[in-house]
Amino acid sequence: ESKEGEGTTFWFTVKFRKQTVKDRELQPESLADLDLSKTSILAVDDNATNRFYLQKVTEAWGCKDFTEAADGKEALSIIRKASAAGRSFDLAILDMQMPMMDGESLGIAIKKDPSLSSTKLIMMTSVGNRGDASRLAEEGFAAYLTKPVKETLLKECLESVVHDRPQRENRVDNLITRHSIAESRKKDLRILLAEDNAINQKVALAILDKLGYRSEVAANGLEALESLEKMPFDLVIMDCEMPEMDGYEATRRIREWQDSTDETLQQKGNLPIIAMTAHAMAGARQKCLDAGMDDFLAKPVAPQNLADILKKWLPSGDFEEKEAGIRKHSSDSSQPEILARGDLLDRLSGNKQLYKMIMEMFIDKTPAALAELQEAIKENDNGKATFLAHSLKGTAANLGADIFRDSLRDLEIRCRENRLSESVGLLPDIEKQFTELKEEITDALADLEEE
C-alpha cells in the first residue's frame, strides 16, 4: 500500500511447516541435552569478537567456567597456573592463526606437558589445508572445525568431545570434524525408496549407501504407504510410474494425512517427497509438484544430483558433505552407444561386483519382459504395454544402453498415445538391439574380469 509523501507498507505470507515432536526427536542428542554446567572451557583467539561469541554460546549451554586468552603465550600461562593450583581445564578451543604462538603450537605444548595433557583440544581455523586433519589428530587434537562454524555444528562437536560420544564415520584417528558429524547424522536418518524396477532399486540403494544413508525399498505406492504407516522415515524418493498405485497417487494420499487428527499421521504427511521419473516431457516437473511432491530427480539418477537434493532436504545438509568417492561422469559423444560402459560403473562408484550382478540380472530378466511387452501389444492392452515399455526404458537408461533406451522411448510414446498398431513394427528392431546389447555387456564383463 503506497501513498505519495507518506510512504509504503509491504506485507507477505510465508507458510512454514510446524515442527513436530518427531522433528525434535530427530535432532542430534546434543541439540537437546548438551549441558556444559560442569565443564571448564578456555577459549584462545586473538579476535575479541570471536572470544565474545564463544563465551555467549557456551553460557547459553550452561557453561559457568569460561576463561579467555588473546594469544598462545597468555593461554599457556593461564593453563599452567590453573594446573599448579590443582585445577585443570576440561576443554580448550584454539584458533589456528594467531601471532607469536599459533593454535597448533599451543596445542602441541599442552599435550606434551603431562600435567596439562588431559585437556581436550578443539582447533578452529578459517584457512583449512589438505593434511591438517591427519596431522592434528596425530598431535592429540580431539576436533578440527573450519570457520565459519554454525552454532548447531559447534554444539554437536562440543557434546561429542566433552562426553566422548563416538562418531560413526569418517574419523581420522578419532578426530571429530564437520564431515564426521555430518556422516554420523546421516546414519540417524532413514530414507524410503519407492521404485518397482529391481535393477533401478539396486542402483539407487547402492548410491544411497555410498552417500552414507540408511534406506529401505517399497515396490509400489501401496507398499510405500504401508511402510510409512509402520515406521518413521525422514524422506521419500518416489518413482512416478509404478503398478497398483503410482507415485502421484501415493503422494496425494500422504499429503492428505496432514489434515488427520492423528498427530503421528500429521507428521508423516509433511515428509519431504522427491519425485523420481524418466519422463523428459514438458510439464513432468509441474505434474510432480501438483501432486504434492517437493522436488524432482531425473532418471537415470546421477550420484551428485542425488547428494545435492538430499543435502537440500535433510537435516544433514546443515554441514558440508563429504564427496563420498563419487566420480562425475558425462559422455561427450553426441552419438548414442550400444553400451556406454562407464555410466553405470561410475554411478556405482566403481563397485565391480555390484555392476556385474546388475548386468547379469538385466540379461536374465529382459527376455521375459520383452515377451510380456509383445503380448500386451498384441492384446491391445495399452496401459500394460505403456508401463512395460517405460520400465524397460528406465532400466536401459540406468545401464547406459543408449540405443536400446531410445527405441523403447519411441515405443513408449506410441503406446501412451494408443498407437499400438505402429508399436508392433518397432518390436523386431528392439529384439535385435537387445541381442547386440547382450553381446556388448558380455564383452564388458569379460574385460572387467581382466582388469
Coordinates of C-alpha atoms in Angstrom, one line a residue:
E1 CA 0.0 0.0 0.0
S2 CA 1.6 3.3 -1.1
K3 CA 0.7 6.9 -0.6
E4 CA 2.8 9.7 -2.0
G5 CA 4.5 11.7 0.7
E6 CA 3.6 9.2 3.4
G7 CA 5.4 6.0 2.5
T8 CA 4.7 2.4 1.5
T9 CA 3.7 -0.6 3.5
F10 CA 4.6 -4.1 2.2
W11 CA 3.5 -7.5 3.6
F12 CA 3.8 -11.1 2.6
T13 CA 2.8 -14.5 3.8
V14 CA 5.2 -17.5 4.1
K15 CA 3.8 -20.9 5.0
F16 CA 6.2 -22.9 7.3
R17 CA 5.8 -26.4 8.3
K18 CA 5.2 -26.7 12.0
Q19 CA 7.9 -28.5 13.8
T20 CA 6.6 -31.7 15.3
V21 CA 7.6 -33.9 18.2
K22 CA 9.3 -36.2 15.7
D23 CA 11.3 -33.4 14.2
R24 CA 12.7 -32.6 17.6
E25 CA 13.4 -36.2 18.3
L26 CA 15.4 -36.3 15.0
Q27 CA 17.7 -33.5 16.2
P28 CA 21.1 -34.8 17.4
E29 CA 21.2 -35.7 21.1
S30 CA 23.5 -32.8 21.7
L31 CA 20.9 -30.2 20.5
A32 CA 18.6 -31.4 23.2
D33 CA 20.7 -32.3 26.2
L34 CA 24.1 -30.6 25.9
D35 CA 24.9 -29.4 29.5
L36 CA 28.2 -27.6 30.0
S37 CA 27.5 -26.6 33.6
K38 CA 30.3 -28.8 34.9
T39 CA 32.7 -28.1 32.0
S40 CA 35.6 -25.6 32.3
I41 CA 36.5 -24.0 28.9
L42 CA 39.4 -22.0 27.8
A43 CA 38.9 -20.0 24.5
V44 CA 42.1 -18.8 22.8
D45 CA 41.7 -16.3 19.9
D46 CA 43.3 -13.0 19.0
N47 CA 40.0 -11.8 17.8
A48 CA 37.9 -10.3 20.7
T49 CA 34.6 -10.8 18.8
N50 CA 35.3 -14.5 18.3
R51 CA 36.0 -14.9 22.0
F52 CA 32.9 -13.0 22.9
Y53 CA 30.8 -15.2 20.6
L54 CA 32.2 -18.4 22.2
Q55 CA 31.5 -17.1 25.7
K56 CA 27.9 -16.2 24.9
V57 CA 27.0 -19.5 23.2
T58 CA 28.7 -21.7 25.8
E59 CA 27.0 -19.7 28.5
A60 CA 23.7 -20.4 26.8
W61 CA 24.5 -24.1 27.0
G62 CA 25.2 -23.9 30.8
C63 CA 28.9 -23.2 31.0
K64 CA 29.8 -21.3 34.2
D65 CA 33.5 -21.6 34.0
F66 CA 34.7 -19.8 30.9
T67 CA 38.2 -18.3 30.5
E68 CA 39.6 -16.5 27.5
A69 CA 43.1 -15.6 26.2
A70 CA 44.1 -13.4 23.3
D71 CA 47.2 -15.4 22.3
G72 CA 49.0 -18.7 22.8
K73 CA 51.5 -17.5 25.3
E74 CA 48.9 -15.9 27.5
A75 CA 46.8 -19.1 27.3
L76 CA 49.8 -21.3 28.2
S77 CA 50.4 -19.2 31.2
I78 CA 46.8 -19.4 32.3
I79 CA 46.5 -23.1 31.9
R80 CA 49.8 -23.8 33.8
K81 CA 48.8 -21.5 36.7
A82 CA 45.5 -23.3 36.9
S83 CA 47.3 -26.7 36.9
A84 CA 49.7 -25.6 39.7
A85 CA 46.6 -24.6 41.7
G86 CA 45.2 -28.1 41.3
R87 CA 42.6 -27.1 38.6
S88 CA 42.6 -28.2 35.0
F89 CA 40.5 -27.1 32.0
D90 CA 38.3 -29.7 30.5
L91 CA 38.3 -28.2 27.1
A92 CA 40.4 -25.6 25.1
I93 CA 39.0 -24.1 21.9
L94 CA 42.0 -22.8 19.9
D95 CA 42.2 -20.5 16.9
M96 CA 44.8 -21.7 14.4
Q97 CA 46.1 -18.3 13.1
M98 CA 47.4 -16.2 16.0
P99 CA 50.6 -14.1 16.3
M100 CA 53.6 -15.2 18.2
M101 CA 52.3 -18.7 19.0
D102 CA 49.6 -20.2 16.8
G103 CA 47.0 -22.6 17.9
E104 CA 48.8 -25.7 16.7
S105 CA 52.0 -24.8 18.6
L106 CA 49.9 -24.1 21.7
G107 CA 48.1 -27.5 21.3
I108 CA 51.4 -29.3 21.0
A109 CA 52.8 -27.6 24.1
I110 CA 49.7 -28.6 26.1
K111 CA 49.7 -32.2 25.0
K112 CA 53.5 -32.6 25.7
D113 CA 53.1 -31.5 29.3
P114 CA 51.7 -34.4 31.4
S115 CA 50.1 -32.1 33.9
L116 CA 48.1 -30.4 31.1
S117 CA 47.5 -33.2 28.6
S118 CA 44.1 -34.2 29.9
T119 CA 42.6 -31.0 28.4
K120 CA 40.7 -31.8 25.3
L121 CA 41.5 -29.6 22.3
I122 CA 39.4 -28.2 19.5
M123 CA 41.1 -26.4 16.6
M124 CA 39.2 -23.8 14.7
T125 CA 40.6 -22.3 11.5
S126 CA 39.4 -20.0 8.7
V127 CA 42.1 -21.4 6.4
G128 CA 42.0 -25.2 6.2
N129 CA 44.6 -27.1 4.2
R130 CA 44.8 -30.6 2.9
G131 CA 46.6 -32.8 5.5
D132 CA 45.6 -30.6 8.5
A133 CA 43.1 -33.1 9.9
S134 CA 45.5 -36.1 10.0
R135 CA 48.4 -34.0 11.4
L136 CA 46.2 -32.5 14.2
A137 CA 44.9 -35.9 15.1
E138 CA 48.4 -37.2 15.5
E139 CA 49.2 -34.2 17.7
G140 CA 46.3 -35.1 20.0
F141 CA 43.5 -32.8 19.0
A142 CA 40.0 -34.0 19.6
A143 CA 38.3 -32.0 16.9
Y144 CA 39.0 -29.7 13.9
L145 CA 36.5 -27.3 12.5
T146 CA 36.8 -24.8 9.7
K147 CA 35.2 -21.4 10.0
P148 CA 32.5 -20.1 9.8
V149 CA 31.1 -22.6 12.2
K150 CA 27.3 -22.9 12.5
E151 CA 26.0 -22.9 16.1
T152 CA 24.4 -26.4 15.6
L153 CA 27.7 -27.8 14.4
L154 CA 29.6 -26.3 17.3
K155 CA 27.1 -27.6 19.7
E156 CA 27.3 -31.1 18.5
C157 CA 31.0 -31.0 18.3
L158 CA 31.2 -29.9 21.9
E159 CA 28.9 -32.6 23.0
S160 CA 30.9 -35.2 21.2
V161 CA 34.2 -34.0 22.6
V162 CA 33.1 -33.4 26.2
H163 CA 31.2 -36.6 26.5
D164 CA 33.4 -38.7 24.2
R165 CA 30.4 -39.6 22.0
P166 CA 31.8 -41.6 19.1
Q167 CA 31.2 -40.6 15.5
R168 CA 30.2 -43.4 13.2
E169 CA 32.0 -42.5 10.1
N170 CA 34.9 -40.5 8.6
R171 CA 37.1 -40.2 11.6
V172 CA 40.8 -39.6 11.1
D173 CA 42.4 -41.2 14.1
N174 CA 39.3 -40.3 16.2
L175 CA 39.4 -36.7 15.1
I176 CA 36.0 -35.1 15.1
T177 CA 35.3 -32.9 12.0
R178 CA 32.3 -31.3 10.4
H179 CA 32.4 -34.2 8.0
S180 CA 32.3 -36.9 10.7
I181 CA 29.4 -35.1 12.4
A182 CA 27.5 -34.9 9.1
E183 CA 28.1 -38.6 8.4
S184 CA 27.1 -39.5 11.9
R185 CA 23.8 -37.6 11.5
K186 CA 23.2 -39.3 8.1
K187 CA 23.1 -42.7 9.8
D188 CA 20.3 -41.4 12.1
L189 CA 18.2 -40.7 9.0
R190 CA 16.0 -43.2 7.2
I191 CA 15.0 -42.9 3.5
L192 CA 12.2 -44.8 1.8
L193 CA 12.8 -45.6 -1.9
A194 CA 9.6 -46.3 -3.8
E195 CA 10.6 -48.0 -7.0
D196 CA 9.2 -51.1 -8.7
N197 CA 12.1 -51.9 -11.0
A198 CA 14.5 -54.3 -9.3
I199 CA 17.6 -53.1 -11.2
N200 CA 16.8 -49.5 -10.6
Q201 CA 16.3 -50.3 -6.9
K202 CA 19.8 -51.8 -6.6
V203 CA 21.4 -48.9 -8.4
A204 CA 19.6 -46.3 -6.2
L205 CA 20.3 -48.2 -3.0
A206 CA 24.0 -48.6 -3.9
I207 CA 24.2 -44.8 -4.4
L208 CA 22.4 -44.1 -1.1
D209 CA 24.6 -46.5 0.8
K210 CA 27.7 -44.9 -0.7
L211 CA 26.4 -41.5 0.3
G212 CA 26.1 -42.8 3.9
Y213 CA 22.3 -43.0 4.3
R214 CA 20.1 -45.8 5.5
S215 CA 17.3 -46.7 3.1
E216 CA 14.5 -49.2 2.6
V217 CA 12.5 -50.2 -0.5
A218 CA 8.8 -50.2 -1.4
A219 CA 7.9 -51.8 -4.8
N220 CA 4.9 -49.5 -5.4
G221 CA 2.8 -46.7 -4.0
L222 CA 0.7 -49.0 -1.8
E223 CA 3.8 -50.6 -0.2
A224 CA 5.2 -47.1 0.4
L225 CA 2.1 -46.1 2.3
E226 CA 2.2 -49.3 4.4
S227 CA 5.9 -48.7 5.2
L228 CA 5.3 -45.1 6.2
E229 CA 2.4 -46.2 8.5
K230 CA 4.6 -48.8 10.2
M231 CA 7.8 -46.9 10.9
P232 CA 9.3 -43.4 10.8
F233 CA 11.1 -42.1 7.7
D234 CA 12.8 -38.8 7.1
L235 CA 12.4 -38.6 3.3
V236 CA 10.7 -40.4 0.4
I237 CA 12.2 -40.9 -3.0
M238 CA 9.1 -41.6 -5.1
D239 CA 9.1 -43.2 -8.5
C240 CA 6.2 -41.8 -10.6
E241 CA 5.3 -44.8 -12.7
M242 CA 4.6 -47.9 -10.6
P243 CA 2.0 -50.7 -10.7
E244 CA -1.0 -50.9 -8.3
M245 CA -0.5 -47.3 -7.2
D246 CA 1.7 -44.8 -8.9
G247 CA 3.8 -42.2 -7.2
Y248 CA 1.4 -39.3 -7.9
E249 CA -1.5 -41.0 -6.1
A250 CA 0.7 -42.2 -3.3
T251 CA 1.9 -38.7 -2.7
R252 CA -1.6 -37.3 -2.7
R253 CA -2.6 -39.9 -0.1
I254 CA 0.4 -39.0 2.1
R255 CA -0.4 -35.3 1.9
E256 CA -4.0 -36.0 3.0
W257 CA -2.5 -37.2 6.3
Q258 CA -1.7 -33.5 7.1
D259 CA -5.4 -33.0 7.9
S260 CA -5.6 -36.0 10.1
T261 CA -6.5 -35.8 13.8
D262 CA -3.8 -38.4 14.4
E263 CA -0.6 -36.4 15.3
T264 CA 1.6 -39.2 14.0
L265 CA -0.1 -39.2 10.6
Q266 CA 0.2 -35.4 10.5
Q267 CA 3.9 -35.7 10.9
K268 CA 4.2 -38.3 8.2
G269 CA 2.1 -36.1 5.9
N270 CA 4.8 -33.4 6.0
L271 CA 7.6 -35.7 4.9
P272 CA 9.8 -34.4 2.0
I273 CA 8.9 -36.4 -1.1
I274 CA 11.3 -36.3 -4.1
A275 CA 9.9 -37.3 -7.4
M276 CA 12.0 -39.7 -9.5
T277 CA 11.0 -40.1 -13.1
A278 CA 12.4 -40.9 -16.5
H279 CA 10.0 -38.6 -18.2
A280 CA 11.7 -35.8 -20.1
M281 CA 8.4 -34.4 -21.5
A282 CA 7.4 -30.9 -20.8
G283 CA 5.2 -30.5 -17.8
A284 CA 6.6 -33.6 -16.0
R285 CA 8.1 -31.5 -13.2
Q286 CA 4.9 -29.5 -12.7
K287 CA 2.8 -32.6 -12.6
C288 CA 5.0 -33.9 -9.7
L289 CA 4.7 -30.6 -7.8
D290 CA 0.9 -30.5 -8.4
A291 CA 0.7 -34.0 -6.8
G292 CA 2.4 -32.6 -3.7
M293 CA 6.0 -33.7 -4.3
D294 CA 8.7 -31.3 -3.1
D295 CA 11.4 -31.7 -5.7
F296 CA 12.3 -33.5 -8.8
L297 CA 15.1 -36.0 -9.7
A298 CA 15.5 -37.2 -13.3
K299 CA 16.4 -40.8 -14.2
P300 CA 19.0 -42.2 -14.5
V301 CA 20.0 -41.0 -11.1
A302 CA 23.4 -39.3 -11.0
P303 CA 25.1 -39.6 -7.6
Q304 CA 26.0 -36.0 -7.3
N305 CA 22.4 -34.9 -8.2
L306 CA 21.0 -37.2 -5.5
A307 CA 23.6 -36.0 -3.0
D308 CA 22.7 -32.4 -3.7
I309 CA 19.0 -32.9 -3.4
L310 CA 19.3 -34.9 -0.1
K311 CA 21.6 -32.2 1.3
K312 CA 18.9 -29.7 0.4
W313 CA 16.0 -31.6 2.1
L314 CA 17.6 -33.4 5.1
P315 CA 19.0 -32.1 8.4
S316 CA 22.5 -33.3 7.5
G317 CA 22.5 -30.5 4.9
D318 CA 23.5 -28.1 7.7
F319 CA 27.0 -29.4 7.3
E320 CA 29.5 -29.7 4.5
E321 CA 29.2 -33.0 2.7
K322 CA 31.9 -35.5 2.1
E323 CA 32.2 -36.3 -1.6
A324 CA 31.8 -39.9 -0.7
G325 CA 34.1 -41.0 -3.5
I326 CA 31.6 -40.0 -6.2
R327 CA 33.0 -39.6 -9.7
K328 CA 31.2 -37.3 -12.1
H329 CA 30.7 -38.8 -15.5
S330 CA 29.3 -37.3 -18.6
S331 CA 29.5 -38.6 -22.2
D332 CA 30.7 -36.0 -24.7
S333 CA 29.6 -38.2 -27.5
S334 CA 26.6 -37.0 -29.4
Q335 CA 26.0 -40.4 -30.9
P336 CA 24.1 -43.0 -28.9
E337 CA 26.1 -46.1 -27.9
I338 CA 25.1 -49.7 -27.6
L339 CA 26.6 -49.5 -24.1
A340 CA 28.3 -46.6 -22.5
R341 CA 30.4 -48.8 -20.3
G342 CA 31.5 -46.1 -17.8
D343 CA 28.0 -44.8 -17.0
L344 CA 26.7 -47.4 -14.6
L345 CA 30.1 -48.2 -13.1
D346 CA 30.6 -44.5 -12.2
R347 CA 27.2 -44.3 -10.6
L348 CA 28.1 -47.4 -8.5
S349 CA 31.4 -45.6 -7.5
G350 CA 33.4 -48.3 -9.2
N351 CA 31.8 -51.3 -7.4
K352 CA 32.6 -54.0 -10.0
Q353 CA 30.9 -56.8 -8.1
L354 CA 27.6 -54.9 -8.0
Y355 CA 28.0 -53.8 -11.6
K356 CA 28.4 -57.5 -12.6
M357 CA 25.4 -58.6 -10.6
I358 CA 23.1 -55.9 -12.1
M359 CA 24.2 -56.6 -15.7
E360 CA 23.7 -60.3 -15.3
M361 CA 20.2 -59.6 -13.8
F362 CA 19.4 -57.5 -16.8
I363 CA 20.4 -60.2 -19.3
D364 CA 18.5 -62.8 -17.3
K365 CA 15.2 -60.8 -16.8
T366 CA 14.9 -58.8 -20.0
P367 CA 13.8 -61.6 -22.5
A368 CA 10.7 -62.3 -20.3
A369 CA 10.0 -58.6 -20.0
L370 CA 10.2 -58.2 -23.8
A371 CA 7.9 -61.2 -24.3
E372 CA 5.4 -59.7 -21.9
L373 CA 5.6 -56.4 -23.7
Q374 CA 5.0 -58.1 -27.1
E375 CA 2.0 -60.0 -25.7
A376 CA 0.5 -56.8 -24.2
I377 CA 0.7 -55.0 -27.6
K378 CA -0.8 -58.0 -29.4
E379 CA -3.7 -58.0 -26.9
N380 CA -4.2 -54.2 -27.3
D381 CA -3.5 -53.7 -23.6
N382 CA -2.5 -50.1 -23.9
G383 CA -1.9 -49.4 -20.2
K384 CA 0.2 -52.5 -19.6
A385 CA 2.3 -52.0 -22.8
T386 CA 3.0 -48.4 -21.8
F387 CA 4.1 -49.4 -18.3
L388 CA 6.3 -52.2 -19.5
A389 CA 8.0 -50.0 -22.2
H390 CA 8.5 -47.3 -19.6
S391 CA 10.1 -49.7 -17.1
L392 CA 12.4 -51.2 -19.7
K393 CA 13.4 -47.8 -20.9
G394 CA 14.4 -46.7 -17.4
T395 CA 16.5 -49.8 -16.9
A396 CA 18.3 -49.2 -20.2
A397 CA 19.0 -45.6 -19.3
N398 CA 20.5 -46.8 -15.9
L399 CA 22.8 -49.2 -17.7
G400 CA 23.9 -46.6 -20.3
A401 CA 22.3 -48.6 -23.2
D402 CA 21.5 -45.5 -25.3
I403 CA 20.3 -47.2 -28.5
F404 CA 18.0 -49.6 -26.7
R405 CA 16.7 -46.8 -24.4
D406 CA 15.9 -44.6 -27.4
S407 CA 13.9 -47.3 -29.2
L408 CA 12.0 -48.1 -26.0
R409 CA 11.2 -44.4 -25.6
D410 CA 9.8 -44.3 -29.1
L411 CA 7.7 -47.4 -28.3
E412 CA 6.5 -46.0 -25.0
I413 CA 5.3 -42.8 -26.8
R414 CA 3.3 -44.8 -29.3
C415 CA 1.8 -47.0 -26.6
R416 CA 0.9 -44.0 -24.4
E417 CA -0.8 -42.3 -27.4
N418 CA -2.7 -45.5 -28.1
R419 CA -0.9 -46.2 -31.5
L420 CA -0.4 -49.9 -30.8
S421 CA -0.5 -50.8 -34.5
E422 CA 2.6 -48.7 -35.1
S423 CA 4.3 -50.2 -32.0
V424 CA 4.3 -53.7 -33.5
G425 CA 6.7 -52.6 -36.2
L426 CA 9.2 -51.5 -33.6
L427 CA 9.5 -54.8 -31.8
P428 CA 11.9 -56.7 -34.3
D429 CA 14.4 -53.8 -34.0
I430 CA 14.1 -53.8 -30.3
E431 CA 14.7 -57.6 -30.1
K432 CA 17.8 -57.2 -32.3
Q433 CA 19.1 -54.3 -30.3
F434 CA 18.8 -56.4 -27.1
T435 CA 20.8 -59.2 -28.7
E436 CA 23.6 -56.7 -29.6
L437 CA 23.4 -55.2 -26.2
K438 CA 23.7 -58.6 -24.5
E439 CA 26.9 -59.3 -26.5
E440 CA 28.3 -55.9 -25.6
I441 CA 27.6 -56.5 -21.9
T442 CA 29.2 -59.9 -22.1
D443 CA 32.3 -58.3 -23.6
A444 CA 32.3 -55.6 -20.9
L445 CA 32.1 -58.1 -18.1
A446 CA 34.9 -60.1 -19.6
D447 CA 37.1 -57.0 -19.9
L448 CA 36.2 -56.2 -16.3
E449 CA 37.5 -59.6 -15.1
E450 CA 40.8 -59.0 -16.9
E451 CA 41.4 -55.6 -15.2

